[in-house]
C-alpha cells in the first residue's frame, strides 16, 4: 500500500517576487520531489500517494491523494502566486483530505501514518488578510487537531507535519507546529535548499520501505546516516535528528502491536473478496459509499488492505481491536466495455489464454485483485493466484465476465464528486 503525503503549499502573493521567480522555484522544487517519488517507486517498489493543497488567493485541495504523477505535475504547473497567507485554512484542507482519502498503511508489516509537508514563506493572515496574534493562535489550534486531539476529528492516528519555512516565515510558529504534531522543522535560505529538503523526504520514505521490518534499524541514527550517505546525502547529526523524529512519528503504535495476541484474530477473507463498510466503520467517506475489493492480507495481523471501486486504497481492521471495519458482500463489480478489466472484476479465459488449467478448467471464474501496467493478478476458485497479461505484449489472457459488462454508459454514470508576507529571496 502506498504511503500518503500531502504537500501543503503557500501560493500567496509574496511568492510572486522578481517576476514570479519565487513561485517558479517552488514549482521546480515540487517537481523534483515527484521525480524522487517516481524513482523510489521504480527502484524500491515503494509507491507514494501524493496530494496537493494550496493556500493563497485560492485555498483548495488542488489534487487528491494519488499515484498519478503526471496529473500531479499538471497541477503544479498551474500554480500561481496571489493573495494573502490563510495557513489555517490550508491545514484544514489537508485535514479534510486525510480524513476522506488517507489513512494508516502497512509497509512490510509496519503500520505508518500519513505526513504533511507544509511550505510557507510568510506569516499567517486572518480572514481580513491581516497579520495578527489571532491568526497565529488559529493556526496552532488547528495544528493540535493533527496531534493531541486527532481522535476528536476522526483521523486514523496522529499526523506529523514537516514544516519548511523561508524568507520572513514565522520561525517560532513553525517550530510549534512541528512540536505539537511530532513532526520536524527547518528553515531554508533559498530554493536549492528547499529542493534538498524535498529530496530528503523522498529518501526517508525509501529508508522506511527498506527497514520497516527492523524496528532497531528504524530507530538507529547511524543506520539513517549511512543510508543517506549511500545515496549521496552527507548529513550531520543536527540534520538527521529532525528527520528521525518525523520517521518515528510516522510509525503507528509499535509497542502496542508487539503485544498483540495475533492468534485471536479471525482468518482474513481471501484476496479478491468483495466488501463494504462494516459494523465498526469510522473512516468517513473513504469508500465513497461504494463496494471495494480486498487486495492484500497477512501484512499486519488483524488488518486487510482494500481498494475501493472509486480507486483509492487503505488498510482496515479485520479483527484488530475486536473490530470489523469491513464486511463481505456478494456484489460483482460491473464495468463499461471500454473500461476493461479492473480490480474486483470477475474474469474468464480470454482470446490469448495459454496457461493450461491454472484456472481449474475452462469456464471457471476468477476475481481480479491487482491491475496495473497491462498486467492483472487473479485468484481462482481453487485459491490459486496467478498473473496474466491484460494489454501487456498486446495480449489478453483474461476477459471480464460477460454478465458484468455494462454496454450503456448511462447505466453506471455517477455525478462527479466535488472536493469540497515577505518573499523567499535567493541569497
JSON list of C-alpha atoms in Angstrom, two decimals, residues 75-200:
[
{"chain": "A", "resi": 75, "resn": "UNK", "atom": "CA", "xyz": [-1.49, 20.81, -11.21]},
{"chain": "A", "resi": 76, "resn": "UNK", "atom": "CA", "xyz": [1.93, 22.02, -10.06]},
{"chain": "A", "resi": 77, "resn": "UNK", "atom": "CA", "xyz": [2.49, 23.66, -13.45]},
{"chain": "A", "resi": 78, "resn": "UNK", "atom": "CA", "xyz": [-0.67, 25.72, -12.95]},
{"chain": "A", "resi": 79, "resn": "UNK", "atom": "CA", "xyz": [0.27, 27.19, -9.55]},
{"chain": "A", "resi": 80, "resn": "UNK", "atom": "CA", "xyz": [0.13, 31.00, -9.40]},
{"chain": "A", "resi": 81, "resn": "UNK", "atom": "CA", "xyz": [1.21, 33.44, -6.68]},
{"chain": "A", "resi": 82, "resn": "UNK", "atom": "CA", "xyz": [-1.53, 35.73, -5.43]},
{"chain": "A", "resi": 83, "resn": "UNK", "atom": "CA", "xyz": [-3.41, 36.78, -2.31]},
{"chain": "A", "resi": 84, "resn": "UNK", "atom": "CA", "xyz": [-2.80, 36.54, 1.43]},
{"chain": "A", "resi": 85, "resn": "UNK", "atom": "CA", "xyz": [-1.50, 33.64, 3.58]},
{"chain": "A", "resi": 86, "resn": "UNK", "atom": "CA", "xyz": [-4.51, 31.72, 5.01]},
{"chain": "A", "resi": 87, "resn": "UNK", "atom": "CA", "xyz": [-2.36, 28.99, 6.57]},
{"chain": "A", "resi": 88, "resn": "UNK", "atom": "CA", "xyz": [-5.10, 27.83, 8.94]},
{"chain": "A", "resi": 89, "resn": "UNK", "atom": "CA", "xyz": [-7.44, 27.12, 6.02]},
{"chain": "A", "resi": 90, "resn": "UNK", "atom": "CA", "xyz": [-4.68, 25.29, 4.16]},
{"chain": "A", "resi": 91, "resn": "UNK", "atom": "CA", "xyz": [-4.13, 22.95, 7.11]},
{"chain": "A", "resi": 92, "resn": "UNK", "atom": "CA", "xyz": [-7.88, 22.37, 7.43]},
{"chain": "A", "resi": 93, "resn": "UNK", "atom": "CA", "xyz": [-7.95, 21.38, 3.75]},
{"chain": "A", "resi": 94, "resn": "UNK", "atom": "CA", "xyz": [-5.14, 18.90, 4.41]},
{"chain": "A", "resi": 95, "resn": "UNK", "atom": "CA", "xyz": [-7.11, 17.54, 7.37]},
{"chain": "A", "resi": 96, "resn": "UNK", "atom": "CA", "xyz": [-10.14, 17.10, 5.12]},
{"chain": "A", "resi": 97, "resn": "UNK", "atom": "CA", "xyz": [-8.12, 15.22, 2.50]},
{"chain": "A", "resi": 98, "resn": "UNK", "atom": "CA", "xyz": [-6.61, 12.80, 5.04]},
{"chain": "A", "resi": 99, "resn": "UNK", "atom": "CA", "xyz": [-10.00, 12.13, 6.61]},
{"chain": "A", "resi": 100, "resn": "UNK", "atom": "CA", "xyz": [-11.57, 11.42, 3.24]},
{"chain": "A", "resi": 101, "resn": "UNK", "atom": "CA", "xyz": [-8.84, 9.61, 1.30]},
{"chain": "A", "resi": 102, "resn": "UNK", "atom": "CA", "xyz": [-5.84, 8.99, 3.59]},
{"chain": "A", "resi": 103, "resn": "UNK", "atom": "CA", "xyz": [-5.09, 6.52, 6.33]},
{"chain": "A", "resi": 104, "resn": "UNK", "atom": "CA", "xyz": [-2.68, 4.21, 8.07]},
{"chain": "A", "resi": 105, "resn": "UNK", "atom": "CA", "xyz": [-0.89, 1.91, 5.63]},
{"chain": "A", "resi": 106, "resn": "UNK", "atom": "CA", "xyz": [1.18, -1.22, 6.07]},
{"chain": "A", "resi": 107, "resn": "UNK", "atom": "CA", "xyz": [4.71, -1.41, 4.66]},
{"chain": "A", "resi": 108, "resn": "UNK", "atom": "CA", "xyz": [6.33, -4.81, 5.21]},
{"chain": "A", "resi": 109, "resn": "UNK", "atom": "CA", "xyz": [4.13, -5.34, 8.26]},
{"chain": "A", "resi": 110, "resn": "UNK", "atom": "CA", "xyz": [4.85, -1.92, 9.77]},
{"chain": "A", "resi": 111, "resn": "UNK", "atom": "CA", "xyz": [1.88, 0.42, 10.07]},
{"chain": "A", "resi": 112, "resn": "UNK", "atom": "CA", "xyz": [2.67, 4.00, 9.05]},
{"chain": "A", "resi": 113, "resn": "UNK", "atom": "CA", "xyz": [0.54, 7.12, 9.21]},
{"chain": "A", "resi": 114, "resn": "UNK", "atom": "CA", "xyz": [0.44, 9.90, 6.59]},
{"chain": "A", "resi": 115, "resn": "UNK", "atom": "CA", "xyz": [2.58, 13.02, 6.75]},
{"chain": "A", "resi": 116, "resn": "UNK", "atom": "CA", "xyz": [2.07, 16.62, 5.73]},
{"chain": "A", "resi": 117, "resn": "UNK", "atom": "CA", "xyz": [4.80, 18.79, 4.25]},
{"chain": "A", "resi": 118, "resn": "UNK", "atom": "CA", "xyz": [3.92, 22.43, 4.98]},
{"chain": "A", "resi": 119, "resn": "UNK", "atom": "CA", "xyz": [5.88, 25.01, 2.98]},
{"chain": "A", "resi": 120, "resn": "UNK", "atom": "CA", "xyz": [5.46, 28.74, 3.58]},
{"chain": "A", "resi": 121, "resn": "UNK", "atom": "CA", "xyz": [7.46, 31.92, 3.04]},
{"chain": "A", "resi": 122, "resn": "UNK", "atom": "CA", "xyz": [5.28, 34.19, 5.14]},
{"chain": "A", "resi": 123, "resn": "UNK", "atom": "CA", "xyz": [3.20, 34.73, 8.24]},
{"chain": "A", "resi": 124, "resn": "UNK", "atom": "CA", "xyz": [-0.40, 33.53, 8.54]},
{"chain": "A", "resi": 125, "resn": "UNK", "atom": "CA", "xyz": [-3.15, 36.07, 7.97]},
{"chain": "A", "resi": 126, "resn": "UNK", "atom": "CA", "xyz": [-6.70, 36.22, 9.30]},
{"chain": "A", "resi": 127, "resn": "UNK", "atom": "CA", "xyz": [-9.93, 36.39, 7.30]},
{"chain": "A", "resi": 128, "resn": "UNK", "atom": "CA", "xyz": [-9.28, 40.10, 6.76]},
{"chain": "A", "resi": 129, "resn": "UNK", "atom": "CA", "xyz": [-5.86, 39.42, 5.30]},
{"chain": "A", "resi": 130, "resn": "UNK", "atom": "CA", "xyz": [-4.05, 40.88, 8.32]},
{"chain": "A", "resi": 131, "resn": "UNK", "atom": "CA", "xyz": [-1.11, 39.53, 10.32]},
{"chain": "A", "resi": 132, "resn": "UNK", "atom": "CA", "xyz": [-2.36, 39.19, 13.88]},
{"chain": "A", "resi": 133, "resn": "UNK", "atom": "CA", "xyz": [-1.95, 37.26, 17.10]},
{"chain": "A", "resi": 134, "resn": "UNK", "atom": "CA", "xyz": [-5.39, 35.78, 16.46]},
{"chain": "A", "resi": 135, "resn": "UNK", "atom": "CA", "xyz": [-4.18, 34.38, 13.13]},
{"chain": "A", "resi": 136, "resn": "UNK", "atom": "CA", "xyz": [-1.22, 32.72, 14.85]},
{"chain": "A", "resi": 137, "resn": "UNK", "atom": "CA", "xyz": [-3.41, 31.20, 17.55]},
{"chain": "A", "resi": 138, "resn": "UNK", "atom": "CA", "xyz": [-5.89, 29.94, 14.96]},
{"chain": "A", "resi": 139, "resn": "UNK", "atom": "CA", "xyz": [-3.12, 28.04, 13.17]},
{"chain": "A", "resi": 140, "resn": "UNK", "atom": "CA", "xyz": [-1.91, 26.48, 16.43]},
{"chain": "A", "resi": 141, "resn": "UNK", "atom": "CA", "xyz": [-5.44, 25.42, 17.34]},
{"chain": "A", "resi": 142, "resn": "UNK", "atom": "CA", "xyz": [-5.72, 23.62, 14.00]},
{"chain": "A", "resi": 143, "resn": "UNK", "atom": "CA", "xyz": [-2.27, 22.03, 14.45]},
{"chain": "A", "resi": 144, "resn": "UNK", "atom": "CA", "xyz": [-3.46, 20.49, 17.73]},
{"chain": "A", "resi": 145, "resn": "UNK", "atom": "CA", "xyz": [-6.08, 18.58, 15.73]},
{"chain": "A", "resi": 146, "resn": "UNK", "atom": "CA", "xyz": [-3.26, 16.69, 13.99]},
{"chain": "A", "resi": 147, "resn": "UNK", "atom": "CA", "xyz": [-1.60, 15.96, 17.34]},
{"chain": "A", "resi": 148, "resn": "UNK", "atom": "CA", "xyz": [-3.23, 15.54, 20.77]},
{"chain": "A", "resi": 149, "resn": "UNK", "atom": "CA", "xyz": [-6.82, 15.88, 19.51]},
{"chain": "A", "resi": 150, "resn": "UNK", "atom": "CA", "xyz": [-6.54, 13.60, 16.48]},
{"chain": "A", "resi": 151, "resn": "UNK", "atom": "CA", "xyz": [-9.30, 11.23, 17.64]},
{"chain": "A", "resi": 152, "resn": "UNK", "atom": "CA", "xyz": [-11.82, 14.07, 18.01]},
{"chain": "A", "resi": 153, "resn": "UNK", "atom": "CA", "xyz": [-11.70, 14.85, 14.29]},
{"chain": "A", "resi": 154, "resn": "UNK", "atom": "CA", "xyz": [-11.72, 11.25, 13.05]},
{"chain": "A", "resi": 155, "resn": "UNK", "atom": "CA", "xyz": [-8.08, 10.98, 11.96]},
{"chain": "A", "resi": 156, "resn": "UNK", "atom": "CA", "xyz": [-6.63, 7.44, 11.75]},
{"chain": "A", "resi": 157, "resn": "UNK", "atom": "CA", "xyz": [-3.73, 8.44, 14.01]},
{"chain": "A", "resi": 158, "resn": "UNK", "atom": "CA", "xyz": [-1.60, 11.44, 14.92]},
{"chain": "A", "resi": 159, "resn": "UNK", "atom": "CA", "xyz": [-0.34, 13.10, 11.73]},
{"chain": "A", "resi": 160, "resn": "UNK", "atom": "CA", "xyz": [3.17, 14.65, 11.82]},
{"chain": "A", "resi": 161, "resn": "UNK", "atom": "CA", "xyz": [3.72, 17.91, 9.96]},
{"chain": "A", "resi": 162, "resn": "UNK", "atom": "CA", "xyz": [7.12, 18.62, 8.41]},
{"chain": "A", "resi": 163, "resn": "UNK", "atom": "CA", "xyz": [7.42, 22.41, 8.36]},
{"chain": "A", "resi": 164, "resn": "UNK", "atom": "CA", "xyz": [9.75, 24.21, 5.98]},
{"chain": "A", "resi": 165, "resn": "UNK", "atom": "CA", "xyz": [9.95, 27.98, 6.07]},
{"chain": "A", "resi": 166, "resn": "UNK", "atom": "CA", "xyz": [11.99, 30.58, 4.25]},
{"chain": "A", "resi": 167, "resn": "UNK", "atom": "CA", "xyz": [12.24, 34.34, 3.97]},
{"chain": "A", "resi": 168, "resn": "UNK", "atom": "CA", "xyz": [10.14, 36.07, 6.63]},
{"chain": "A", "resi": 169, "resn": "UNK", "atom": "CA", "xyz": [8.28, 32.95, 7.75]},
{"chain": "A", "resi": 170, "resn": "UNK", "atom": "CA", "xyz": [7.33, 32.85, 11.43]},
{"chain": "A", "resi": 171, "resn": "UNK", "atom": "CA", "xyz": [10.01, 30.50, 12.76]},
{"chain": "A", "resi": 172, "resn": "UNK", "atom": "CA", "xyz": [8.52, 30.22, 16.23]},
{"chain": "A", "resi": 173, "resn": "UNK", "atom": "CA", "xyz": [5.12, 29.25, 14.84]},
{"chain": "A", "resi": 174, "resn": "UNK", "atom": "CA", "xyz": [6.51, 26.59, 12.51]},
{"chain": "A", "resi": 175, "resn": "UNK", "atom": "CA", "xyz": [8.62, 25.17, 15.31]},
{"chain": "A", "resi": 176, "resn": "UNK", "atom": "CA", "xyz": [5.50, 24.96, 17.50]},
{"chain": "A", "resi": 177, "resn": "UNK", "atom": "CA", "xyz": [3.51, 23.20, 14.76]},
{"chain": "A", "resi": 178, "resn": "UNK", "atom": "CA", "xyz": [6.26, 20.62, 14.35]},
{"chain": "A", "resi": 179, "resn": "UNK", "atom": "CA", "xyz": [6.48, 20.06, 18.10]},
{"chain": "A", "resi": 180, "resn": "UNK", "atom": "CA", "xyz": [2.76, 19.63, 18.74]},
{"chain": "A", "resi": 181, "resn": "UNK", "atom": "CA", "xyz": [2.34, 17.18, 15.83]},
{"chain": "A", "resi": 182, "resn": "UNK", "atom": "CA", "xyz": [5.57, 15.24, 16.33]},
{"chain": "A", "resi": 183, "resn": "UNK", "atom": "CA", "xyz": [6.93, 16.46, 13.00]},
{"chain": "A", "resi": 184, "resn": "UNK", "atom": "CA", "xyz": [10.05, 18.39, 12.05]},
{"chain": "A", "resi": 185, "resn": "UNK", "atom": "CA", "xyz": [11.02, 21.97, 11.32]},
{"chain": "A", "resi": 186, "resn": "UNK", "atom": "CA", "xyz": [13.66, 23.53, 9.08]},
{"chain": "A", "resi": 187, "resn": "UNK", "atom": "CA", "xyz": [14.38, 26.97, 7.65]},
{"chain": "A", "resi": 188, "resn": "UNK", "atom": "CA", "xyz": [15.89, 27.27, 4.19]},
{"chain": "A", "resi": 189, "resn": "UNK", "atom": "CA", "xyz": [17.65, 30.27, 2.71]},
{"chain": "A", "resi": 190, "resn": "UNK", "atom": "CA", "xyz": [16.96, 29.58, -0.97]},
{"chain": "A", "resi": 191, "resn": "UNK", "atom": "CA", "xyz": [15.09, 27.27, -3.25]},
{"chain": "A", "resi": 192, "resn": "UNK", "atom": "CA", "xyz": [18.09, 24.99, -3.74]},
{"chain": "A", "resi": 193, "resn": "UNK", "atom": "CA", "xyz": [17.87, 24.17, -0.04]},
{"chain": "A", "resi": 194, "resn": "UNK", "atom": "CA", "xyz": [14.12, 23.63, -0.46]},
{"chain": "A", "resi": 195, "resn": "UNK", "atom": "CA", "xyz": [14.82, 21.07, -3.19]},
{"chain": "A", "resi": 196, "resn": "UNK", "atom": "CA", "xyz": [17.29, 19.35, -0.86]},
{"chain": "A", "resi": 197, "resn": "UNK", "atom": "CA", "xyz": [14.61, 19.21, 1.84]},
{"chain": "A", "resi": 198, "resn": "UNK", "atom": "CA", "xyz": [12.14, 17.58, -0.55]},
{"chain": "A", "resi": 199, "resn": "UNK", "atom": "CA", "xyz": [14.78, 15.12, -1.75]},
{"chain": "A", "resi": 200, "resn": "UNK", "atom": "CA", "xyz": [15.49, 14.03, 1.81]}
]
